[in-house]
C-alpha cells in the first residue's frame, strides 16, 4: 500500500512538472508569435524609412591609428601580431561583409588623411549611404590632432546625413592601466563634446568605446555598432527575453559565428568575461568540428558548422554553457545553473520555438526585400514605357 501511495505521489509530481513545462512552452510559443506579428509592422516601417538594405560602415581616423588592423582582426581572423606588418592604406578599400555571415553591410577602410577639400573626393555621396561612422583614435599617441579631425569629420557627415551613428573607438588601450583608460575616455569625451557645443551642434550624439585588437574589446565594440544597424534588434531581444525567462536560463547571446559579433542578447547586462567565454566556446566548437567533424573522404564538401552543431560545457562553478545552431550563420550561446539544465527537454522545446520564430523574422525580411525589388523593377519599366511614348512622334 505504501509503495502504491509513493508511486502515486511520484506520478502526480511528474504529471505536475509535465503540465508545468507544457504550459510554459505554450506561453512561450504564444508570446513569440505575438511579438512576431508586431515585428512585421516594425520591420516594414524601419526598412521603408531608411531605404538602405545594406548599410555602409566607415572606418576613419588618422594614419596608423589602427583602422585596417581592426578590419583584418574582426573579419579576416588575422592574428593581432600580424597587423604589425600591415602597410599603410593609400586608397579607400571597400569590402562586403555579407557574403559569409548573417550581418550584412559594407565596410569602407579609409586611408589616414582624407582631404575633404579635394574635389575628387565625393564625400556627400559617401556619407549619404552610411549607417555608421567609426572614428578610430590612437590612445597611445597625442590625440589633439585626432580630436580636431573627428570634429571636422563628424560635422561634415552630419550635414549630409543626420541619421549616421557616430562611434568613437579609443583604440590601442592594451598598453594602459584601468584607471588610465577611464581617465582618457573621460578626457576625450569631454573635449569632443565641448568642440560640438562650441559649434552649437550638441544634438550630435557620439558613442565612445575602449578598444584593443589584443583582447575581445574590439569584437564587443563592433557588436554594439552592428546591432544599431539591425532593424530587427528589439524583436530579437524580446524573443531572447521570453526564451530565457521560460527556460531558467541566466544569459543568452545570439552570435554571428563567422565574425563572433553578437547580434543580440537579452536585456540583462553583459559582462566582458561572459562574452569572452562565448567567443572561446565558438572557437572550440569550430576547431573540433574542423578536425573531427568533417567527412574523411572529402573534407572540402562539409561545413564545420551545420544544423547538428551543438556543445555543452560544464564549468567548475556549477554553470553550464550551452551552444546550439539557430541558422546557417547564427548560434545561440546560453549560460545556466546546473539545476536548470536538468530540464533540458523543456529548454530544447523552447529553443525549437525560438528558432522557428527567428526563421519567420528573417522570412519577413526576405519578403520585404523581394517586394521592394519588384516594385523598383516595375517603376523602372513604367518609366521606360513613359519615355518611349514621349519619344514617339505620334
Ligand atoms: N598596441 C596596439 N597596437 C595596435 C592596435 N591596433 C593596431 N595596432 C598597430 O597599429 C599600427 C597601425 O595599424 P594600421 O591598421 O595599419 O593603421 P591604419 O589606421 O590602417 O593606418 P593607415 O592605413 O596608414 O591610415 C600597426 O602596427 C598595428 O599593429 C591595438 O589595439 N593595440
Ligand atoms: Mg590602413
Coordinates of C-alpha atoms in Angstrom, one line a residue, residues 45-393:
X45 CA 8.3 50.8 -41.3
X46 CA 12.0 50.8 -40.5
X47 CA 13.2 49.5 -43.8
X48 CA 10.9 51.8 -45.7
X49 CA 12.3 54.8 -43.8
X50 CA 16.0 54.0 -44.3
X51 CA 15.6 52.7 -47.8
X52 CA 19.0 51.2 -47.4
X53 CA 19.2 47.4 -47.4
X54 CA 22.9 47.1 -46.9
X55 CA 24.3 49.9 -44.7
X56 CA 27.8 51.2 -45.0
X57 CA 30.2 51.3 -42.1
X58 CA 33.1 53.7 -42.5
X59 CA 36.4 53.3 -40.7
X60 CA 38.1 56.7 -40.4
X61 CA 40.9 58.3 -38.3
X62 CA 44.4 59.5 -38.5
X63 CA 47.2 57.4 -40.1
X64 CA 48.4 54.4 -38.1
X65 CA 45.5 54.7 -35.7
X66 CA 44.7 51.0 -36.3
X67 CA 41.8 51.0 -38.8
X68 CA 43.0 48.3 -41.2
X69 CA 44.1 46.2 -38.2
X70 CA 40.6 46.3 -36.8
X71 CA 39.0 45.2 -40.1
X72 CA 41.6 42.4 -40.5
X73 CA 41.3 41.0 -37.0
X74 CA 37.5 41.1 -36.8
X75 CA 36.6 40.0 -40.3
X76 CA 39.6 38.1 -41.6
X77 CA 40.7 36.2 -38.4
X78 CA 44.2 37.9 -38.7
X79 CA 46.1 37.4 -35.5
X80 CA 46.8 40.7 -33.8
X81 CA 50.6 40.3 -34.1
X82 CA 50.4 40.0 -37.8
X83 CA 49.0 43.5 -38.1
X84 CA 52.5 44.9 -37.3
X85 CA 53.3 44.1 -41.0
X86 CA 50.2 45.8 -42.5
X87 CA 51.1 48.5 -45.0
X88 CA 49.6 52.0 -44.8
X89 CA 46.3 52.2 -46.8
X90 CA 46.5 54.5 -49.8
X91 CA 43.0 54.3 -51.2
X92 CA 39.5 53.5 -49.9
X93 CA 39.2 49.7 -49.5
X94 CA 35.6 48.5 -49.7
X95 CA 34.5 45.1 -48.5
X96 CA 31.2 43.3 -48.5
X97 CA 30.8 41.5 -45.2
X98 CA 27.5 39.8 -46.0
X99 CA 28.9 37.0 -48.2
X100 CA 29.9 34.7 -45.4
X101 CA 27.8 35.8 -42.5
X102 CA 24.4 36.9 -41.3
X103 CA 25.4 40.5 -40.7
X104 CA 25.1 42.3 -43.9
X105 CA 26.9 45.6 -44.5
X106 CA 29.8 47.1 -46.5
X107 CA 32.9 48.2 -44.6
X108 CA 35.0 51.0 -46.1
X109 CA 38.5 51.3 -44.8
X110 CA 39.9 54.8 -45.4
X111 CA 43.4 56.0 -45.8
X112 CA 44.6 58.0 -42.8
X113 CA 44.3 61.5 -44.0
X114 CA 41.3 62.4 -46.2
X115 CA 41.2 65.8 -47.6
X116 CA 37.6 67.0 -47.5
X117 CA 38.5 69.9 -49.8
X118 CA 39.9 67.6 -52.5
X119 CA 37.4 67.9 -55.4
X120 CA 37.9 64.3 -56.5
X121 CA 36.6 63.1 -53.1
X122 CA 32.9 63.0 -53.2
X123 CA 32.2 62.9 -49.5
X124 CA 28.5 63.7 -50.0
X125 CA 27.9 60.5 -51.9
X126 CA 29.9 58.5 -49.3
X127 CA 28.1 59.9 -46.3
X128 CA 24.6 59.7 -47.8
X129 CA 24.6 55.9 -47.8
X130 CA 26.4 55.5 -44.5
X131 CA 24.9 53.7 -41.4
X132 CA 27.8 54.1 -39.0
X133 CA 31.0 56.1 -39.0
X134 CA 33.7 54.6 -36.7
X135 CA 36.3 57.1 -35.9
X136 CA 39.5 55.5 -34.5
X137 CA 41.7 57.4 -32.1
X138 CA 45.1 56.1 -31.1
X139 CA 45.1 56.4 -27.3
X140 CA 48.8 55.7 -27.0
X141 CA 49.5 58.8 -29.1
X142 CA 48.8 62.5 -28.6
X143 CA 45.2 62.9 -29.6
X144 CA 44.8 66.7 -30.1
X145 CA 45.0 66.4 -33.9
X146 CA 42.8 63.4 -33.9
X147 CA 40.1 65.3 -32.0
X148 CA 40.1 68.2 -34.4
X149 CA 39.8 65.7 -37.3
X150 CA 37.0 64.0 -35.5
X151 CA 35.1 67.3 -35.2
X152 CA 35.6 68.1 -38.8
X153 CA 34.6 64.7 -40.0
X154 CA 31.5 64.4 -37.8
X155 CA 30.2 67.9 -38.6
X156 CA 30.6 67.3 -42.4
X157 CA 29.0 63.9 -42.2
X158 CA 26.1 65.2 -40.0
X159 CA 25.3 68.0 -42.5
X160 CA 24.9 65.4 -45.3
X161 CA 23.2 62.7 -43.3
X162 CA 22.0 63.3 -39.7
X163 CA 21.0 59.6 -39.3
X164 CA 24.6 58.3 -39.2
X165 CA 25.6 56.7 -35.9
X166 CA 28.9 58.2 -34.8
X167 CA 31.1 55.7 -33.0
X168 CA 34.5 56.7 -31.5
X169 CA 36.9 53.9 -30.8
X170 CA 39.5 55.0 -28.3
X171 CA 41.9 52.4 -29.6
X172 CA 45.1 50.5 -28.5
X173 CA 44.2 50.7 -24.8
X174 CA 46.1 47.4 -24.2
X175 CA 49.1 49.5 -23.0
X176 CA 47.0 51.4 -20.4
X177 CA 46.1 50.6 -16.8
X178 CA 42.4 50.5 -15.9
X179 CA 42.5 54.0 -14.2
X180 CA 44.3 55.4 -17.1
X181 CA 41.7 54.1 -19.5
X182 CA 38.8 55.7 -17.7
X183 CA 40.7 58.9 -17.4
X184 CA 41.5 59.0 -21.1
X185 CA 37.9 58.2 -22.1
X186 CA 36.6 61.0 -19.8
X187 CA 39.0 63.5 -21.2
X188 CA 38.3 62.6 -24.9
X189 CA 34.6 62.6 -24.3
X190 CA 34.7 66.0 -22.6
X191 CA 36.9 67.6 -25.3
X192 CA 34.8 66.2 -28.2
X193 CA 31.5 67.4 -26.7
X194 CA 33.0 70.8 -25.9
X195 CA 34.0 71.2 -29.5
X196 CA 30.5 70.3 -30.6
X197 CA 28.9 72.6 -28.1
X198 CA 31.1 75.5 -29.3
X199 CA 29.8 74.8 -32.8
X200 CA 26.2 74.7 -31.4
X201 CA 25.9 71.1 -32.5
X202 CA 25.1 69.4 -29.1
X203 CA 22.4 67.4 -30.8
X204 CA 25.1 65.2 -32.5
X205 CA 25.5 62.1 -30.4
X206 CA 28.8 60.4 -30.1
X207 CA 29.3 56.9 -28.5
X208 CA 32.7 56.0 -27.1
X209 CA 34.3 52.6 -26.7
X210 CA 37.7 51.5 -25.2
X211 CA 39.1 49.0 -27.7
X212 CA 42.2 46.9 -28.5
X213 CA 42.8 44.1 -31.0
X214 CA 44.7 42.2 -28.4
X215 CA 41.6 41.2 -26.4
X216 CA 37.9 40.8 -27.0
X217 CA 37.0 44.5 -26.6
X218 CA 37.2 45.2 -30.3
X219 CA 34.7 42.4 -31.0
X220 CA 32.4 43.7 -28.3
X221 CA 32.5 47.3 -29.6
X222 CA 31.9 46.1 -33.2
X223 CA 28.9 44.0 -31.9
X224 CA 27.3 47.2 -30.5
X225 CA 28.0 49.2 -33.7
X226 CA 26.5 46.4 -35.8
X227 CA 23.5 46.0 -33.5
X228 CA 22.4 49.6 -34.1
X229 CA 22.2 48.7 -37.8
X230 CA 19.9 45.8 -37.4
X231 CA 16.3 47.0 -37.6
X232 CA 15.1 43.7 -36.0
X233 CA 17.1 44.2 -32.8
X234 CA 14.2 45.0 -30.4
X235 CA 12.4 41.9 -31.6
X236 CA 15.4 39.7 -31.3
X237 CA 16.0 41.0 -27.7
X238 CA 12.3 40.4 -26.9
X239 CA 12.4 36.9 -28.2
X240 CA 15.6 36.2 -26.1
X241 CA 14.0 37.6 -23.0
X242 CA 10.9 35.4 -23.4
X243 CA 13.1 32.4 -24.1
X244 CA 15.4 32.8 -21.1
X245 CA 12.6 33.6 -18.6
X246 CA 10.7 30.5 -19.6
X247 CA 13.7 28.2 -19.6
X248 CA 15.6 29.0 -16.4
X249 CA 18.5 30.5 -18.3
X250 CA 20.6 33.3 -16.9
X251 CA 22.0 34.8 -20.1
X252 CA 21.7 34.2 -23.8
X253 CA 23.6 35.6 -26.8
X254 CA 22.8 35.3 -30.5
X255 CA 26.1 35.1 -32.3
X256 CA 27.2 35.5 -35.8
X257 CA 29.5 32.5 -35.9
X258 CA 31.9 33.7 -38.6
X259 CA 32.7 37.2 -37.1
X260 CA 31.9 36.3 -33.4
X261 CA 29.9 39.5 -33.3
X262 CA 26.8 39.1 -31.1
X263 CA 23.9 40.5 -32.9
X264 CA 21.6 40.4 -29.8
X265 CA 21.3 39.4 -26.2
X266 CA 18.6 39.5 -23.5
X267 CA 18.2 42.7 -21.6
X268 CA 20.4 41.8 -18.6
X269 CA 23.8 43.5 -18.6
X270 CA 26.7 41.9 -20.5
X271 CA 30.0 41.4 -18.7
X272 CA 33.2 41.0 -20.6
X273 CA 34.2 37.7 -19.1
X274 CA 30.9 36.0 -20.2
X275 CA 31.3 37.4 -23.7
X276 CA 34.9 36.1 -23.9
X277 CA 33.8 32.7 -22.8
X278 CA 31.2 32.6 -25.6
X279 CA 33.9 33.5 -28.1
X280 CA 36.2 30.8 -26.8
X281 CA 33.4 28.3 -27.0
X282 CA 32.6 29.1 -30.6
X283 CA 36.3 28.7 -31.4
X284 CA 36.5 25.3 -29.7
X285 CA 33.4 24.1 -31.5
X286 CA 34.6 25.1 -34.9
X287 CA 38.1 23.8 -34.3
X288 CA 37.0 20.4 -33.0
X289 CA 34.5 20.2 -35.9
X290 CA 37.2 21.0 -38.4
X291 CA 39.5 18.3 -37.0
X292 CA 36.9 15.5 -36.3
X293 CA 33.6 16.6 -37.7
X294 CA 34.2 16.8 -41.5
X295 CA 33.8 13.8 -43.8
X296 CA 37.0 11.8 -44.1
X297 CA 36.8 11.2 -47.8
X298 CA 36.4 14.8 -48.8
X299 CA 36.6 17.4 -46.1
X300 CA 36.0 20.2 -48.6
X301 CA 32.4 19.0 -49.0
X302 CA 31.0 19.5 -45.5
X303 CA 30.9 22.6 -43.3
X304 CA 32.3 22.7 -39.7
X305 CA 29.1 24.4 -38.7
X306 CA 25.7 23.0 -39.6
X307 CA 22.3 22.2 -38.2
X308 CA 23.7 19.4 -35.9
X309 CA 26.3 21.7 -34.3
X310 CA 25.8 21.9 -30.6
X311 CA 28.0 21.8 -27.5
X312 CA 27.7 21.6 -23.7
X313 CA 30.4 22.7 -21.4
X314 CA 30.1 22.3 -17.7
X315 CA 32.3 24.8 -15.8
X316 CA 33.6 24.1 -12.3
X317 CA 31.4 26.7 -10.7
X318 CA 28.1 24.8 -11.4
X319 CA 27.5 26.8 -14.5
X320 CA 26.6 25.2 -17.8
X321 CA 27.3 26.8 -21.2
X322 CA 25.1 25.5 -23.9
X323 CA 25.6 26.3 -27.7
X324 CA 23.1 25.4 -30.4
X325 CA 22.7 26.1 -34.1
X326 CA 20.0 28.6 -34.9
X327 CA 20.6 29.3 -38.6
X328 CA 23.4 28.6 -41.1
X329 CA 25.2 31.7 -39.7
X330 CA 23.8 32.1 -36.2
X331 CA 24.4 30.3 -32.9
X332 CA 22.7 30.7 -29.6
X333 CA 25.0 30.5 -26.5
X334 CA 23.3 30.3 -23.1
X335 CA 24.6 30.4 -19.5
X336 CA 22.6 28.5 -16.9
X337 CA 22.8 26.8 -13.5
X338 CA 23.4 23.0 -13.4
X339 CA 19.9 22.6 -11.7
X340 CA 18.2 24.3 -14.5
X341 CA 20.0 22.2 -17.1
X342 CA 18.2 19.1 -15.6
X343 CA 15.1 20.3 -17.5
X344 CA 17.0 20.1 -20.8
X345 CA 13.9 18.8 -22.6
X346 CA 12.0 21.9 -21.8
X347 CA 14.9 24.1 -22.8
X348 CA 15.2 22.3 -26.1
X349 CA 11.5 22.6 -26.8
X350 CA 11.6 26.3 -26.1
X351 CA 14.6 26.6 -28.2
X352 CA 12.8 24.9 -31.0
X353 CA 10.0 27.6 -30.8
X354 CA 12.7 30.3 -30.6
X355 CA 14.4 29.0 -33.7
X356 CA 11.1 28.9 -35.6
X357 CA 10.4 32.5 -34.6
X358 CA 13.8 33.7 -35.8
X359 CA 13.3 31.9 -39.1
X360 CA 9.9 33.7 -39.5
X361 CA 11.5 37.0 -38.6
X362 CA 14.0 36.6 -41.4
X363 CA 11.5 35.3 -43.9
X364 CA 9.7 38.6 -43.4
X365 CA 12.9 40.4 -44.2
X366 CA 13.4 38.4 -47.4
X367 CA 9.8 39.0 -48.4
X368 CA 10.2 42.8 -47.8
X369 CA 13.4 42.9 -49.9
X370 CA 11.8 40.9 -52.7
X371 CA 8.7 43.2 -52.8
X372 CA 10.9 46.2 -52.9
X373 CA 13.0 44.8 -55.8
X374 CA 9.8 44.0 -57.7
X375 CA 8.4 47.5 -57.0
X376 CA 11.5 49.2 -58.2
X377 CA 11.6 47.0 -61.3
X378 CA 8.0 47.9 -62.1
X379 CA 8.7 51.6 -61.6
X380 CA 11.7 51.4 -63.9
X381 CA 9.8 49.6 -66.6
X382 CA 6.9 52.1 -66.3
X383 CA 9.4 55.0 -66.7
X384 CA 10.9 53.3 -69.7
X385 CA 7.5 53.0 -71.3
X386 CA 6.7 56.6 -70.5
X387 CA 10.0 57.7 -72.1
X388 CA 9.2 55.5 -75.1
X389 CA 5.8 57.2 -75.5
X390 CA 7.3 60.7 -75.1
X391 CA 9.9 59.9 -77.7
X392 CA 7.2 58.7 -80.2
X393 CA 6.3 61.3 -82.8

